[in-house]
Amino acid sequence: MIQPIHICALRRVPDELTEAARRLALQERPSNAGAKNGEDRLAFPIQRMWKPGRELRIRFLDGTPRIQGKIRDCANEWPRYANIKFTWVDSGDTEIRISVGDGGGSWSYLGTDNGAISQGQKTMNFGWLNDDSPDDEISRVVLHEFGHALGCYHEHQSPAAGIPWNEEAVLEYYRRTNGWDDATIRSSLLEKYPASETQFSAFDKGSIMIYAYPAELTLDGSSVGWNTSLSQTDKGFMSRTYPLEGGMLDSFYTMEIQDPPLTSQELTKRANFAWDFQAPPFIAIGLNYIDADHERNVRVQAVAEQVTTTSADIRLSHWSDTKAYGLGCTWGTFAVDDPEIQGGEFSTSEDHPWWEPKQKTSRRVAFRRPFSSGAPRVVVWYKMLDIDSGKWWRTMALAENVTAEGFDLSVETWGDSILYGASVTWLAHQENRKGLVSGTFGTGDVRNERLPQLETYGRVDLPDGMFENAPKVLVALRRFSVENSENLRIKVGVSNVSADGFDWHINGWANSNIFSGAADYIAFA
């Protein structure tokens, strides 16, 4: 039997405040009225989320400066992964008010419910924490309660949990160790939250939001220990739930929310569309910034998920043992029924598994409908790369033999480089479309690519009369060759954009050795 340790009981608003709390949640964030498919990593209440970007003011009601500082340090871990701001104040109105060390248990109200509680009352309690509490106990309790304050339910009560409880053993154990009555035990452990009231998916035994439980309390002998830090699921889910806000033609860099190195394997920015589409649009997305450690394989990705008629989630991620310091991407949003624009994606996994790498993977892409004015322009961007770091990083994506009906798409490497996998986005548009120009630029345009150079600059001149004002220019990588003795650091971007053209750069930094690089661009009126 594990050593009994204090655990929290989620605090509900009094019955007389239920309707006021509900109105407050809807006012705070209209989407609290219903679930969005995909915000589903932790058990999460539909109706209690704060608005992304919200500043939450927090005040201590008591406690020594020492324990207050420790609580503050632990709580500030959450905003590293979410577009939410904690502001600690000594006076004035606040959303969260904390009492410490009164012996009354540890608990918090749920998400926006905190706003329904009068300013004279506490909204969070740390009943057993004090100056002598171990750091891991403070971390466990504080992260858990602030998870509730940000809207998270208990993970062990998720509809996906499926824990085979031995109910009689559970009841006896918590009667004895916590002095709880049966109703409290059932509401805090045994009862699952209704699927209609939560957003959930796979059960996460590593979540900070789960209670520890010993094998004696389950029918199959399964157990969970005390988690004292945020899991990757906790971090990723919070980034999805409180994303940064962006637009239809935009970019996202992990540095906007987290300093390097990245301690979360995924971060999210929401693309909000300027108008409602008739159907979910196509989003062309590409990588334009990679900073990854050279001692581990480089596995990085940019993806658009949860695409609706009004928004999409743009996600930057890495996986396995890859150590990423920073990632960046750009994207454009296009109606799927636009007669002059078509787009799609291709992954090498459609041809072969990652453990059977090939130097070249090709596919004939057929357009959904032929272009009426002849062969279109085709832009190709990398959106995912999985490259061995034991060899040079060399990779290239090409669109060739373009006709009105389709084109040949290839993803390849050369020399002794090993490309385990790659995904690309392609975008085809009518050559003479007003206010839309695309093309390619690269280091080979201005220098010898057989010699490394840390920074390379050039200029693209746009067609005369195509734009009346400076266009929006999106760029992402389609080729690079970088020596692998130092970290992979490469970024592509533009500056000094006018109606006549723009300056471009393909740069590394520190001691990276860039032999070559190329990018495709799209310029929009």
Short mmCIF file of C-alpha atoms in Angstrom, two decimals:
data_model
loop_
_atom_site.label_atom_id
_atom_site.label_comp_id
_atom_site.label_asym_id
_atom_site.label_seq_id
_atom_site.Cartn_x
_atom_site.Cartn_y
_atom_site.Cartn_z
CA MET A 1 0.00 0.00 0.00
CA ILE A 2 1.38 3.45 -0.90
CA GLN A 3 1.99 5.99 1.80
CA PRO A 4 -1.20 8.08 2.12
CA ILE A 5 -0.65 11.59 0.79
CA HIS A 6 -3.03 14.52 0.76
CA ILE A 7 -5.05 14.92 -2.44
CA CYS A 8 -7.40 17.60 -3.67
CA ALA A 9 -11.15 17.71 -3.97
CA LEU A 10 -12.32 19.82 -6.91
CA ARG A 11 -14.38 22.74 -5.61
CA ARG A 12 -17.76 23.44 -7.25
CA VAL A 13 -19.53 26.78 -7.16
CA PRO A 14 -22.53 26.90 -4.80
CA ASP A 15 -25.86 26.02 -6.40
CA GLU A 16 -27.05 29.60 -6.19
CA LEU A 17 -24.07 30.71 -8.35
CA THR A 18 -24.32 27.98 -11.00
CA GLU A 19 -26.27 30.03 -13.53
CA ALA A 20 -24.12 33.13 -12.99
CA ALA A 21 -20.99 31.00 -13.50
CA ARG A 22 -22.43 29.61 -16.71
CA ARG A 23 -23.20 33.09 -18.07
CA LEU A 24 -19.71 34.23 -17.13
CA ALA A 25 -18.12 31.31 -19.01
CA LEU A 26 -20.10 32.11 -22.16
CA GLN A 27 -19.25 35.78 -21.93
CA GLU A 28 -15.56 34.97 -21.42
CA ARG A 29 -15.35 32.59 -24.38
CA PRO A 30 -18.38 31.93 -26.62
CA SER A 31 -17.00 28.57 -27.73
CA ASN A 32 -17.58 27.40 -24.15
CA ALA A 33 -21.13 26.74 -25.35
CA GLY A 34 -20.02 23.62 -27.20
CA ALA A 35 -17.12 21.26 -27.81
CA LYS A 36 -14.69 21.73 -30.66
CA ASN A 37 -13.47 18.53 -32.20
CA GLY A 38 -9.82 18.05 -31.42
CA GLU A 39 -9.39 19.96 -28.15
CA ASP A 40 -9.25 16.54 -26.66
CA ARG A 41 -6.04 15.66 -24.90
CA LEU A 42 -7.00 15.92 -21.25
CA ALA A 43 -10.42 15.61 -19.71
CA PHE A 44 -11.52 19.23 -20.13
CA PRO A 45 -14.81 20.94 -19.30
CA ILE A 46 -16.55 22.43 -22.29
CA GLN A 47 -17.86 25.44 -20.38
CA ARG A 48 -15.00 26.68 -18.21
CA MET A 49 -12.15 27.84 -20.48
CA TRP A 50 -10.69 31.31 -20.23
CA LYS A 51 -10.23 33.32 -23.41
CA PRO A 52 -6.83 32.73 -25.08
CA GLY A 53 -4.46 35.56 -24.26
CA ARG A 54 -6.27 36.26 -20.99
CA GLU A 55 -4.42 37.93 -18.12
CA LEU A 56 -5.27 36.22 -14.84
CA ARG A 57 -4.53 38.35 -11.78
CA ILE A 58 -3.50 36.34 -8.73
CA ARG A 59 -3.19 37.42 -5.10
CA PHE A 60 -2.07 35.65 -1.93
CA LEU A 61 -4.32 36.10 1.08
CA ASP A 62 -1.74 34.72 3.52
CA GLY A 63 1.37 32.57 3.74
CA THR A 64 5.02 33.42 4.33
CA PRO A 65 7.10 35.07 1.60
CA ARG A 66 9.06 31.83 1.25
CA ILE A 67 6.12 29.54 0.49
CA GLN A 68 4.49 32.22 -1.66
CA GLY A 69 7.63 32.37 -3.79
CA LYS A 70 7.74 28.61 -4.21
CA ILE A 71 4.08 28.48 -5.21
CA ARG A 72 4.58 31.32 -7.68
CA ASP A 73 7.59 29.63 -9.27
CA CYS A 74 5.73 26.35 -9.75
CA ALA A 75 2.53 27.93 -11.06
CA ASN A 76 4.44 29.94 -13.66
CA GLU A 77 5.31 26.69 -15.45
CA TRP A 78 1.82 26.56 -17.04
CA PRO A 79 2.07 29.83 -19.08
CA ARG A 80 5.22 28.51 -20.75
CA TYR A 81 2.93 26.30 -22.83
CA ALA A 82 -0.21 28.41 -23.17
CA ASN A 83 -1.30 31.81 -24.38
CA ILE A 84 -2.33 32.87 -20.90
CA LYS A 85 -0.66 35.35 -18.55
CA PHE A 86 -0.33 35.16 -14.78
CA THR A 87 0.03 38.55 -13.07
CA TRP A 88 0.82 38.39 -9.36
CA VAL A 89 -0.51 41.37 -7.40
CA ASP A 90 -0.66 42.47 -3.78
CA SER A 91 -4.00 44.27 -3.90
CA GLY A 92 -7.05 44.94 -6.04
CA ASP A 93 -9.55 42.71 -7.79
CA THR A 94 -8.25 39.34 -8.93
CA GLU A 95 -9.45 36.19 -10.66
CA ILE A 96 -7.53 33.83 -8.35
CA ARG A 97 -7.04 34.32 -4.59
CA ILE A 98 -4.85 31.87 -2.70
CA SER A 99 -4.82 30.84 0.94
CA VAL A 100 -1.90 28.80 2.29
CA GLY A 101 -1.47 26.53 5.29
CA ASP A 102 -4.89 26.67 6.94
CA GLY A 103 -5.16 22.87 7.13
CA GLY A 104 -8.36 22.86 5.10
CA GLY A 105 -7.17 20.68 2.27
CA SER A 106 -6.02 21.69 -1.19
CA TRP A 107 -8.55 22.65 -3.82
CA SER A 108 -9.43 25.10 -6.58
CA TYR A 109 -12.48 26.23 -8.45
CA LEU A 110 -12.63 25.21 -12.09
CA GLY A 111 -11.58 27.63 -14.84
CA THR A 112 -13.93 30.58 -15.27
CA ASP A 113 -15.90 29.52 -12.17
CA ASN A 114 -13.24 31.47 -10.27
CA GLY A 115 -14.77 34.66 -11.63
CA ALA A 116 -18.13 33.90 -10.00
CA ILE A 117 -16.67 33.90 -6.49
CA SER A 118 -16.85 37.18 -4.57
CA GLN A 119 -13.64 39.15 -4.11
CA GLY A 120 -13.72 38.60 -0.37
CA GLN A 121 -13.39 34.81 -0.70
CA LYS A 122 -10.50 32.57 -1.64
CA THR A 123 -10.67 30.57 -4.89
CA MET A 124 -7.70 28.26 -4.28
CA ASN A 125 -6.41 26.64 -1.09
CA PHE A 126 -3.13 24.93 -0.19
CA GLY A 127 -4.05 23.57 3.23
CA TRP A 128 -0.96 21.57 4.06
CA LEU A 129 1.85 23.43 2.27
CA ASN A 130 4.35 25.38 4.36
CA ASP A 131 7.97 26.54 4.33
CA ASP A 132 9.20 23.03 5.13
CA SER A 133 7.21 21.19 2.46
CA PRO A 134 9.44 19.22 0.03
CA ASP A 135 9.87 20.82 -3.39
CA ASP A 136 8.36 17.84 -5.22
CA GLU A 137 5.26 17.98 -3.01
CA ILE A 138 4.87 21.71 -3.69
CA SER A 139 5.29 21.12 -7.42
CA ARG A 140 2.77 18.25 -7.43
CA VAL A 141 0.08 20.17 -5.58
CA VAL A 142 0.55 23.62 -7.14
CA LEU A 143 0.67 22.42 -10.75
CA HIS A 144 -2.42 20.27 -10.12
CA GLU A 145 -4.51 23.06 -8.58
CA PHE A 146 -3.52 25.59 -11.22
CA GLY A 147 -4.50 22.99 -13.82
CA HIS A 148 -7.98 23.15 -12.32
CA ALA A 149 -7.87 26.96 -12.35
CA LEU A 150 -7.12 26.79 -16.08
CA GLY A 151 -10.06 24.44 -16.61
CA CYS A 152 -8.73 20.88 -16.37
CA TYR A 153 -10.75 18.14 -14.71
CA HIS A 154 -9.17 15.11 -13.01
CA GLU A 155 -7.60 12.83 -15.61
CA HIS A 156 -8.56 9.63 -13.76
CA GLN A 157 -12.22 10.60 -14.24
CA SER A 158 -11.91 11.06 -17.99
CA PRO A 159 -14.40 8.98 -20.01
CA ALA A 160 -11.33 7.41 -21.65
CA ALA A 161 -9.66 6.38 -18.37
CA GLY A 162 -11.15 2.89 -18.10
CA ILE A 163 -9.59 2.23 -14.69
CA PRO A 164 -10.98 -1.09 -13.34
CA TRP A 165 -11.62 0.15 -9.80
CA ASN A 166 -12.20 -2.24 -6.93
CA GLU A 167 -14.95 -0.01 -5.55
CA GLU A 168 -15.17 -1.48 -2.07
CA ALA A 169 -11.39 -1.23 -1.67
CA VAL A 170 -11.44 2.37 -2.90
CA LEU A 171 -14.21 3.37 -0.52
CA GLU A 172 -12.51 1.72 2.47
CA TYR A 173 -9.11 3.22 1.61
CA TYR A 174 -10.22 6.86 1.32
CA ARG A 175 -12.54 6.64 4.31
CA ARG A 176 -9.53 5.59 6.33
CA THR A 177 -6.75 7.78 4.84
CA ASN A 178 -8.66 10.99 4.07
CA GLY A 179 -11.74 10.78 6.23
CA TRP A 180 -13.96 11.26 3.19
CA ASP A 181 -17.57 10.11 3.04
CA ASP A 182 -18.69 7.80 0.25
CA ALA A 183 -20.29 10.61 -1.78
CA THR A 184 -17.02 12.57 -1.84
CA ILE A 185 -15.03 9.47 -2.79
CA ARG A 186 -17.38 8.67 -5.66
CA SER A 187 -17.46 12.23 -6.98
CA SER A 188 -13.67 12.63 -6.68
CA LEU A 189 -12.53 9.24 -8.02
CA LEU A 190 -15.06 6.68 -9.16
CA GLU A 191 -17.50 8.71 -11.23
CA LYS A 192 -16.46 9.51 -14.79
CA TYR A 193 -17.26 12.87 -16.28
CA PRO A 194 -19.93 12.56 -18.99
CA ALA A 195 -18.52 12.54 -22.50
CA SER A 196 -20.92 15.34 -23.35
CA GLU A 197 -19.29 17.60 -20.74
CA THR A 198 -15.62 16.93 -21.40
CA GLN A 199 -13.07 16.94 -24.17
CA PHE A 200 -10.88 13.89 -23.99
CA SER A 201 -8.95 11.22 -25.85
CA ALA A 202 -6.30 8.77 -24.73
CA PHE A 203 -5.85 8.33 -20.98
CA ASP A 204 -2.58 9.89 -19.78
CA LYS A 205 -1.16 8.14 -16.71
CA GLY A 206 1.65 10.71 -16.58
CA SER A 207 -0.65 13.73 -16.31
CA ILE A 208 -0.29 16.14 -13.41
CA MET A 209 -4.11 16.02 -13.20
CA ILE A 210 -4.31 12.37 -12.08
CA TYR A 211 -4.43 11.01 -8.54
CA ALA A 212 -1.88 8.38 -7.60
CA TYR A 213 -3.50 5.05 -6.77
CA PRO A 214 -1.99 1.77 -5.54
CA ALA A 215 -2.45 -1.64 -7.15
CA GLU A 216 -4.67 -2.73 -4.21
CA LEU A 217 -7.41 -0.39 -5.47
CA THR A 218 -7.79 -1.92 -8.94
CA LEU A 219 -9.07 -5.28 -10.14
CA ASP A 220 -6.16 -5.79 -12.55
CA GLY A 221 -3.38 -4.61 -10.22
CA SER A 222 -2.64 -1.48 -12.28
CA SER A 223 -1.36 1.58 -10.44
CA VAL A 224 -0.11 5.16 -10.91
CA GLY A 225 2.51 6.94 -8.85
CA TRP A 226 2.61 10.58 -7.84
CA ASN A 227 3.35 12.83 -10.79
CA THR A 228 5.23 15.99 -9.86
CA SER A 229 5.71 17.67 -13.25
CA LEU A 230 3.75 18.36 -16.41
CA SER A 231 3.62 15.54 -18.94
CA GLN A 232 4.08 16.11 -22.67
CA THR A 233 0.33 15.59 -22.97
CA ASP A 234 -0.32 18.29 -20.36
CA LYS A 235 1.93 20.72 -22.19
CA GLY A 236 0.58 19.97 -25.66
CA PHE A 237 -3.03 20.09 -24.57
CA MET A 238 -2.62 23.43 -22.84
CA SER A 239 -1.00 24.87 -25.97
CA ARG A 240 -3.95 23.64 -28.02
CA THR A 241 -6.52 24.94 -25.59
CA TYR A 242 -4.92 28.37 -25.17
CA PRO A 243 -3.24 28.94 -28.54
CA LEU A 244 -1.58 32.03 -29.82
CA GLU A 245 -3.76 33.92 -32.32
CA GLY A 246 -2.88 34.38 -35.99
CA GLY A 247 -4.45 35.04 -39.38
CA MET A 248 -5.09 33.47 -42.78
CA LEU A 249 -1.67 34.34 -44.23
CA ASP A 250 0.74 34.22 -41.34
CA SER A 251 3.73 32.65 -39.63
CA PHE A 252 4.47 30.97 -36.31
CA TYR A 253 7.74 30.68 -34.41
CA THR A 254 8.09 28.72 -31.19
CA MET A 255 10.03 31.65 -29.70
CA GLU A 256 6.71 33.55 -29.58
CA ILE A 257 5.71 31.44 -26.58
CA GLN A 258 8.79 29.55 -25.33
CA ASP A 259 12.49 30.27 -25.12
CA PRO A 260 14.92 27.59 -26.34
CA PRO A 261 15.42 24.76 -25.85
CA LEU A 262 11.88 23.52 -26.37
CA THR A 263 10.57 21.60 -23.37
CA SER A 264 7.23 20.87 -25.03
CA GLN A 265 7.11 18.59 -28.05
CA GLU A 266 4.29 20.60 -29.60
CA LEU A 267 3.12 24.22 -29.57
CA THR A 268 0.06 25.73 -31.24
CA LYS A 269 -1.10 28.94 -32.88
CA ARG A 270 -4.66 29.42 -34.10
CA ALA A 271 -5.25 30.74 -37.61
CA ASN A 272 -8.42 32.84 -37.53
CA PHE A 273 -9.93 33.44 -40.96
CA ALA A 274 -11.02 36.92 -42.06
CA TRP A 275 -14.30 35.48 -43.36
CA ASP A 276 -16.29 32.27 -43.15
CA PHE A 277 -15.56 29.79 -45.93
CA GLN A 278 -18.31 27.72 -47.52
CA ALA A 279 -16.26 24.59 -46.71
CA PRO A 280 -13.08 24.02 -44.69
CA PRO A 281 -10.28 25.56 -46.77
CA PHE A 282 -6.95 24.12 -47.84
CA ILE A 283 -3.97 25.38 -45.86
CA ALA A 284 -0.57 25.35 -47.50
CA ILE A 285 2.00 25.18 -44.72
CA GLY A 286 5.78 24.99 -44.80
CA LEU A 287 8.82 25.02 -42.51
CA ASN A 288 11.00 28.13 -42.69
CA TYR A 289 13.05 27.89 -39.47
CA ILE A 290 14.84 24.88 -37.97
CA ASP A 291 17.21 24.87 -35.00
CA ALA A 292 17.93 21.30 -33.86
CA ASP A 293 20.72 19.47 -32.06
CA HIS A 294 23.15 17.55 -34.27
CA GLU A 295 23.63 14.62 -31.87
CA ARG A 296 20.10 13.31 -32.45
CA ASN A 297 18.11 12.73 -35.60
CA VAL A 298 16.17 15.77 -36.78
CA ARG A 299 12.43 15.05 -36.67
CA VAL A 300 10.34 18.21 -37.09
CA GLN A 301 6.90 19.02 -38.40
CA ALA A 302 4.46 21.84 -39.16
CA VAL A 303 0.83 20.84 -39.60
CA ALA A 304 -2.61 22.41 -39.88
CA GLU A 305 -5.23 20.54 -37.84
CA GLN A 306 -8.84 21.04 -36.76
CA VAL A 307 -9.52 23.01 -39.94
CA THR A 308 -13.04 24.47 -39.92
CA THR A 309 -14.74 27.16 -41.98
CA THR A 310 -13.56 29.82 -39.51
CA SER A 311 -10.18 28.73 -38.11
CA ALA A 312 -7.44 26.12 -37.94
CA ASP A 313 -4.81 25.06 -35.43
CA ILE A 314 -1.23 25.44 -36.66
CA ARG A 315 1.04 23.06 -34.81
CA LEU A 316 4.85 22.94 -34.64
CA SER A 317 6.28 19.74 -33.18
CA HIS A 318 9.20 17.39 -32.83
CA TRP A 319 9.21 13.82 -31.54
CA SER A 320 11.19 10.89 -30.16
CA ASP A 321 14.58 12.01 -28.77
CA THR A 322 15.01 14.97 -31.12
CA LYS A 323 16.20 18.05 -29.27
CA ALA A 324 14.82 21.19 -30.90
CA TYR A 325 15.77 24.71 -29.89
CA GLY A 326 13.32 26.46 -32.20
CA LEU A 327 10.98 25.87 -35.14
CA GLY A 328 9.08 28.14 -37.49
CA CYS A 329 6.57 27.90 -40.30
CA THR A 330 4.39 29.94 -42.63
CA TRP A 331 0.98 29.25 -44.12
CA GLY A 332 -1.62 30.46 -46.60
CA THR A 333 -5.35 29.70 -46.61
CA PHE A 334 -7.24 28.95 -49.86
CA ALA A 335 -10.83 28.07 -50.75
CA VAL A 336 -11.07 24.50 -52.00
CA ASP A 337 -13.44 25.53 -54.80
CA ASP A 338 -11.21 28.32 -56.18
CA PRO A 339 -11.08 27.56 -59.94
CA GLU A 340 -7.54 28.94 -60.29
CA ILE A 341 -5.84 27.44 -57.22
CA GLN A 342 -5.41 23.82 -56.14
CA GLY A 343 -3.33 22.32 -53.37
CA GLY A 344 -2.41 19.07 -51.70
CA GLU A 345 0.15 17.16 -49.70
CA PHE A 346 2.45 14.21 -50.21
CA SER A 347 4.33 12.08 -47.70
CA THR A 348 7.06 9.55 -48.41
CA SER A 349 5.17 7.23 -46.03
CA GLU A 350 2.64 6.77 -48.85
CA ASP A 351 5.44 5.05 -50.78
CA HIS A 352 7.57 3.29 -48.16
CA PRO A 353 7.98 2.99 -44.35
CA TRP A 354 10.52 5.17 -42.56
CA TRP A 355 12.77 2.20 -41.73
CA GLU A 356 13.29 1.56 -45.46
CA PRO A 357 14.62 4.98 -46.54
CA LYS A 358 15.05 5.83 -50.21
CA GLN A 359 17.20 8.47 -51.84
CA LYS A 360 14.37 9.49 -54.16
CA THR A 361 10.60 9.16 -53.87
CA SER A 362 8.47 10.28 -56.81
CA ARG A 363 4.78 10.56 -57.52
CA ARG A 364 2.71 11.82 -60.44
CA VAL A 365 0.20 14.25 -59.00
CA ALA A 366 -3.05 14.63 -60.95
CA PHE A 367 -4.97 17.87 -60.45
CA ARG A 368 -8.56 17.44 -59.30
CA ARG A 369 -9.56 19.44 -62.36
CA PRO A 370 -7.38 20.53 -65.31
CA PHE A 371 -6.27 24.15 -65.44
CA SER A 372 -8.09 25.84 -68.31
CA SER A 373 -5.29 28.26 -69.18
CA GLY A 374 -2.48 25.74 -69.45
CA ALA A 375 0.27 24.62 -67.08
CA PRO A 376 0.11 26.40 -63.70
CA ARG A 377 2.89 27.50 -61.39
CA VAL A 378 3.59 24.97 -58.61
CA VAL A 379 5.02 25.85 -55.20
CA VAL A 380 6.49 23.08 -53.01
CA TRP A 381 7.26 23.45 -49.29
CA TYR A 382 8.61 20.99 -46.74
CA LYS A 383 6.22 20.50 -43.82
CA MET A 384 7.84 17.45 -42.16
CA LEU A 385 11.39 16.09 -42.10
CA ASP A 386 12.95 13.03 -40.48
CA ILE A 387 16.68 13.02 -41.26
CA ASP A 388 19.57 11.01 -39.87
CA SER A 389 22.08 13.23 -38.06
CA GLY A 390 24.97 10.83 -38.58
CA LYS A 391 25.36 12.19 -42.13
CA TRP A 392 25.05 15.59 -43.76
CA TRP A 393 21.55 16.99 -43.92
CA ARG A 394 20.71 17.09 -47.64
CA THR A 395 17.20 17.12 -49.02
CA MET A 396 15.26 18.57 -51.95
CA ALA A 397 11.63 18.68 -53.09
CA LEU A 398 10.89 19.27 -56.78
CA ALA A 399 7.88 19.84 -59.03
CA GLU A 400 8.71 18.90 -62.63
CA ASN A 401 6.99 18.20 -65.95
CA VAL A 402 4.08 20.46 -65.06
CA THR A 403 1.06 20.34 -67.39
CA ALA A 404 -2.52 21.51 -67.11
CA GLU A 405 -3.42 18.02 -65.81
CA GLY A 406 -0.68 17.42 -63.22
CA PHE A 407 3.03 17.28 -62.39
CA ASP A 408 5.81 15.01 -61.15
CA LEU A 409 6.60 15.53 -57.46
CA SER A 410 9.83 14.16 -56.01
CA VAL A 411 11.46 14.20 -52.58
CA GLU A 412 15.10 13.23 -52.58
CA THR A 413 18.49 13.33 -50.95
CA TRP A 414 21.98 12.68 -52.27
CA GLY A 415 25.47 11.67 -51.22
CA ASP A 416 25.42 9.50 -48.10
CA SER A 417 22.56 11.39 -46.44
CA ILE A 418 19.67 9.36 -45.01
CA LEU A 419 16.14 10.74 -45.27
CA TYR A 420 13.79 8.53 -43.26
CA GLY A 421 10.71 10.50 -44.13
CA ALA A 422 9.37 13.79 -45.43
CA SER A 423 6.06 15.47 -46.17
CA VAL A 424 5.50 18.38 -48.52
CA THR A 425 2.71 20.81 -49.29
CA TRP A 426 2.16 21.79 -52.90
CA LEU A 427 0.14 24.69 -54.27
CA ALA A 428 -0.68 25.17 -57.96
CA HIS A 429 -2.09 28.43 -59.29
CA GLN A 430 -2.92 29.85 -62.68
CA GLU A 431 0.11 31.59 -64.17
CA ASN A 432 -1.69 34.81 -65.02
CA ARG A 433 -3.78 35.20 -61.86
CA LYS A 434 -3.95 38.86 -60.89
CA GLY A 435 -2.39 39.66 -57.51
CA LEU A 436 -0.66 36.29 -57.08
CA VAL A 437 2.94 35.54 -58.01
CA SER A 438 5.18 32.66 -56.97
CA GLY A 439 8.70 31.50 -57.64
CA THR A 440 11.95 30.11 -56.27
CA PHE A 441 15.14 31.67 -54.93
CA GLY A 442 18.27 30.03 -53.59
CA THR A 443 21.89 30.37 -52.63
CA GLY A 444 22.92 29.20 -56.11
CA ASP A 445 21.46 32.41 -57.53
CA VAL A 446 24.20 34.52 -55.94
CA ARG A 447 27.15 32.33 -54.88
CA ASN A 448 29.12 29.12 -55.27
CA GLU A 449 27.27 26.36 -53.38
CA ARG A 450 30.35 24.18 -53.05
CA LEU A 451 31.65 26.50 -50.31
CA PRO A 452 29.76 27.00 -47.02
CA GLN A 453 28.49 30.42 -46.11
CA LEU A 454 26.64 31.38 -42.93
CA GLU A 455 24.48 34.09 -44.50
CA THR A 456 23.26 34.52 -48.07
CA TYR A 457 21.22 37.42 -49.39
CA GLY A 458 19.52 38.19 -52.68
CA ARG A 459 16.60 40.01 -54.30
CA VAL A 460 13.51 39.01 -56.25
CA ASP A 461 12.00 41.48 -58.72
CA LEU A 462 8.24 41.11 -59.10
CA PRO A 463 6.50 41.54 -62.48
CA ASP A 464 5.76 45.13 -63.44
CA GLY A 465 2.23 46.25 -62.63
CA MET A 466 1.25 43.07 -60.75
CA PHE A 467 0.89 44.84 -57.41
CA GLU A 468 -0.20 48.37 -56.58
CA ASN A 469 1.04 48.07 -52.99
CA ALA A 470 3.53 45.88 -51.12
CA PRO A 471 2.23 42.28 -51.23
CA LYS A 472 2.20 39.71 -48.46
CA VAL A 473 5.09 37.31 -49.13
CA LEU A 474 5.22 33.80 -47.67
CA VAL A 475 8.38 31.68 -47.95
CA ALA A 476 9.38 28.19 -46.83
CA LEU A 477 12.15 25.68 -47.46
CA ARG A 478 12.29 23.29 -50.39
CA ARG A 479 16.01 22.38 -50.42
CA PHE A 480 19.10 22.55 -48.20
CA SER A 481 22.53 21.02 -47.70
CA VAL A 482 24.04 21.56 -44.25
CA GLU A 483 27.12 19.91 -42.74
CA ASN A 484 26.26 17.85 -39.64
CA SER A 485 29.20 18.39 -37.26
CA GLU A 486 27.32 21.32 -35.70
CA ASN A 487 23.63 21.89 -35.02
CA LEU A 488 21.20 22.23 -37.91
CA ARG A 489 20.37 25.93 -37.97
CA ILE A 490 18.70 27.35 -41.04
CA LYS A 491 16.10 30.06 -41.60
CA VAL A 492 14.59 31.67 -44.66
CA GLY A 493 12.83 35.01 -44.76
CA VAL A 494 12.17 38.24 -46.65
CA SER A 495 12.48 41.97 -45.94
CA ASN A 496 12.08 45.34 -47.67
CA VAL A 497 8.95 44.16 -49.49
CA SER A 498 7.49 46.59 -52.02
CA ALA A 499 5.26 46.38 -55.09
CA ASP A 500 8.43 45.96 -57.16
CA GLY A 501 10.09 43.12 -55.22
CA PHE A 502 11.71 41.99 -51.98
CA ASP A 503 15.03 41.07 -50.41
CA TRP A 504 15.48 37.47 -49.28
CA HIS A 505 17.88 35.65 -46.99
CA ILE A 506 18.82 32.03 -46.31
CA ASN A 507 20.89 32.13 -43.14
CA GLY A 508 22.42 30.02 -40.44
CA TRP A 509 23.92 31.26 -37.20
CA ALA A 510 26.56 30.37 -34.60
CA ASN A 511 28.91 27.79 -36.15
CA SER A 512 26.58 25.98 -38.56
CA ASN A 513 27.88 25.28 -42.09
CA ILE A 514 25.30 25.93 -44.81
CA PHE A 515 26.42 24.82 -48.25
CA SER A 516 23.15 25.50 -50.04
CA GLY A 517 19.50 26.29 -49.61
CA ALA A 518 16.44 27.14 -51.66
CA ALA A 519 12.92 28.33 -50.92
CA ASP A 520 9.67 28.84 -52.79
CA TYR A 521 7.71 32.04 -52.29
CA ILE A 522 4.14 33.18 -52.81
CA ALA A 523 3.31 36.90 -53.06
CA PHE A 524 -0.31 37.99 -52.52
CA ALA A 525 -2.02 41.31 -53.16
#
